[in-house]
Rosetta silent file (secondary structure, phi, psi, omega in degrees, C-alpha in Angstrom):
SEQUENCE: MAKNIAREQAICIFFCHKYTESNVKKLLKRMETFEDVDICYDNDPLQPILLCNEKIDSEPLKYKRYSTSSFLIENSLIKQ
SCORE:     score description
SCORE:     0.000 S_00000001
   1 L     0.000  124.896  177.393    0.000    0.000    0.000 S_00000001
   2 L   -72.660  135.641 -176.862    1.441    3.375   -1.038 S_00000001
   3 L  -108.586  -22.347 -175.102    1.497    5.824    1.841 S_00000001
   4 L  -104.352   63.661  177.094    2.818    9.033    0.312 S_00000001
   5 L   -94.935  125.022  178.009    0.030   10.002   -2.041 S_00000001
   6 E   -77.385  157.383  179.368   -0.294   13.762   -2.494 S_00000001
   7 H   -54.736  -42.220 -177.692   -3.708   15.424   -2.504 S_00000001
   8 H   -66.282  -37.171  175.759   -3.316   16.280   -6.180 S_00000001
   9 H   -65.486  -42.193 -179.991   -2.527   12.661   -7.055 S_00000001
  10 H   -62.522  -38.704  178.202   -5.562   11.511   -5.081 S_00000001
  11 H   -63.648  -42.528  177.399   -7.798   13.939   -6.968 S_00000001
  12 H   -63.643  -41.478  177.650   -6.536   12.534  -10.272 S_00000001
  13 H   -61.734  -46.373 -177.821   -7.129    8.994   -9.020 S_00000001
  14 H   -58.537  -44.917 -177.633  -10.646    9.873   -7.859 S_00000001
  15 L   -88.775    6.217  177.613  -11.626   11.386  -11.211 S_00000001
  16 L    58.478   45.155  176.489   -9.783    8.636  -13.181 S_00000001
  17 L  -116.933  150.826  175.118   -7.387   11.041  -14.890 S_00000001
  18 L   -65.192  144.124 -179.120   -3.682   10.633  -15.522 S_00000001
  19 L   -78.890   94.971  176.847   -1.525   12.555  -13.038 S_00000001
  20 L  -132.088  160.753  179.912   -0.273   15.477  -15.154 S_00000001
  21 H   -58.455  -43.719 -178.480    0.186   19.165  -14.418 S_00000001
  22 H   -67.239  -39.189  176.879   -2.673   20.151  -16.734 S_00000001
  23 H   -66.263  -39.593  178.438   -5.042   17.583  -15.213 S_00000001
  24 H   -60.068  -47.823  179.916   -4.106   18.706  -11.709 S_00000001
  25 H   -59.803  -45.372 -178.395   -4.899   22.341  -12.549 S_00000001
  26 H   -64.510  -44.808 -176.186   -8.205   21.388  -14.177 S_00000001
  27 H   -75.198  -30.020  174.258   -9.286   19.062  -11.380 S_00000001
  28 H   -64.798  -39.705  176.038   -8.276   21.457   -8.594 S_00000001
  29 H   -63.103  -40.274  178.287  -10.569   24.053  -10.179 S_00000001
  30 H   -63.450  -41.909  178.792  -13.313   21.444  -10.310 S_00000001
  31 H   -62.499  -34.336  179.561  -12.777   20.618   -6.627 S_00000001
  32 H   -64.058  -22.774  179.930  -13.117   24.308   -5.754 S_00000001
  33 L   -76.766  -16.702  178.107  -16.683   24.241   -7.092 S_00000001
  34 L   -86.160  117.126 -179.124  -17.689   21.725   -4.428 S_00000001
  35 L   -81.441  134.603  173.962  -18.659   23.611   -1.295 S_00000001
  36 L    56.772   32.293  178.809  -17.604   22.184    2.067 S_00000001
  37 E  -129.959  142.827  176.929  -16.304   18.950    0.519 S_00000001
  38 E  -141.986  165.915  179.089  -12.768   17.598    0.425 S_00000001
  39 E   -91.654  140.266 -179.858  -10.935   14.505   -0.681 S_00000001
  40 E  -155.511 -173.699  175.341   -9.781   12.036    1.954 S_00000001
  41 E  -147.649  161.143  176.144   -9.378    8.308    2.582 S_00000001
  42 L  -104.596  -62.870 -179.870  -10.196    5.866    5.323 S_00000001
  43 L  -107.532  -40.923 -172.608   -7.886    2.830    5.049 S_00000001
  44 L  -116.700  115.012 -179.905   -6.199    2.929    1.671 S_00000001
  45 L   -60.086  -19.093  178.993   -4.739    6.185    0.276 S_00000001
  46 L   -83.130    1.117  177.007   -5.141    4.736   -3.227 S_00000001
  47 L  -123.973   74.094 -177.857   -8.928    4.758   -2.773 S_00000001
  48 L   -68.939  150.509  176.712   -9.820    8.425   -2.298 S_00000001
  49 E  -133.859  156.840  174.007  -13.332    9.495   -1.331 S_00000001
  50 E  -103.562  129.656  176.828  -15.151   12.820   -1.179 S_00000001
  51 E  -139.556  158.297  175.561  -16.774   13.756    2.114 S_00000001
  52 E   -69.128  148.488 -176.762  -18.031   16.957    3.665 S_00000001
  53 H   -57.854  -37.755 -179.104  -15.402   18.680    5.797 S_00000001
  54 H   -61.157  -40.843  178.967  -17.537   18.394    8.907 S_00000001
  55 H   -66.405  -44.203  179.172  -17.642   14.596    8.586 S_00000001
  56 H   -60.846  -46.309 -177.625  -13.877   14.386    8.014 S_00000001
  57 H   -69.878  -28.516 -177.581  -13.184   16.641   11.004 S_00000001
  58 H   -78.810  -16.110  179.328  -15.642   14.830   13.276 S_00000001
  59 L  -132.809   65.956 -175.092  -13.902   11.469   12.772 S_00000001
  60 L   -66.194  -20.523  177.495  -10.158   12.194   12.561 S_00000001
  61 L   -80.915  -20.484 -179.856   -9.195    8.637   13.494 S_00000001
  62 L   -95.424  -47.595 -175.525  -11.227    7.234   10.612 S_00000001
  63 L  -105.639  133.056 -179.125  -10.780    9.781    7.800 S_00000001
  64 E  -120.575  140.061  176.879   -7.393   11.180    6.812 S_00000001
  65 E   -90.088  155.768  176.337   -6.636   14.118    4.553 S_00000001
  66 L   -87.719  151.357  173.960   -3.900   14.101    1.946 S_00000001
  67 E   -86.184  155.061  179.186   -0.978   16.511    2.107 S_00000001
  68 L   -79.626  142.939 -179.643   -0.406   18.982   -0.711 S_00000001
  69 L   -62.664  125.079  179.380    2.429   18.256   -3.103 S_00000001
  70 H   -66.580  -30.411  177.472    5.517   20.276   -2.134 S_00000001
  71 H   -60.327  -43.697 -178.787    6.540   20.413   -5.815 S_00000001
  72 H   -68.143  -37.139  178.600    3.342   22.280   -6.680 S_00000001
  73 H   -67.373  -47.491 -177.963    3.768   24.696   -3.770 S_00000001
  74 H   -61.314  -33.287 -178.802    7.430   25.395   -4.580 S_00000001
  75 L   -96.882   13.568  176.247    6.594   26.100   -8.209 S_00000001
  76 L    52.776   35.422  178.025    3.587   28.268   -7.298 S_00000001
  77 L   -83.491  -21.661  176.437    1.218   26.088   -9.294 S_00000001
  78 L  -139.874  160.867  175.767   -1.321   26.109   -6.469 S_00000001
  79 L   -90.809  142.020  178.096   -2.139   28.257   -3.463 S_00000001
  80 L   -94.385    0.000    0.000   -1.610   26.752   -0.054 S_00000001
């Protein structure tokens, strides 16, 4: 089981898109349209799910958030 999946990779996995810079930009914009929802996982980081933030925050031992890719932050491709 892979443990170091970045949030952007998980979004690509969730939407069944190849992990590329252009797909990441497109899918991050799509994620922004969902209000109060974020991507997370319960047991397997390779099986991302979308849940409302309140649900994720209310069960921190069950649902885990992905970290943002440091490459994207360093290259100013996304806002942190």
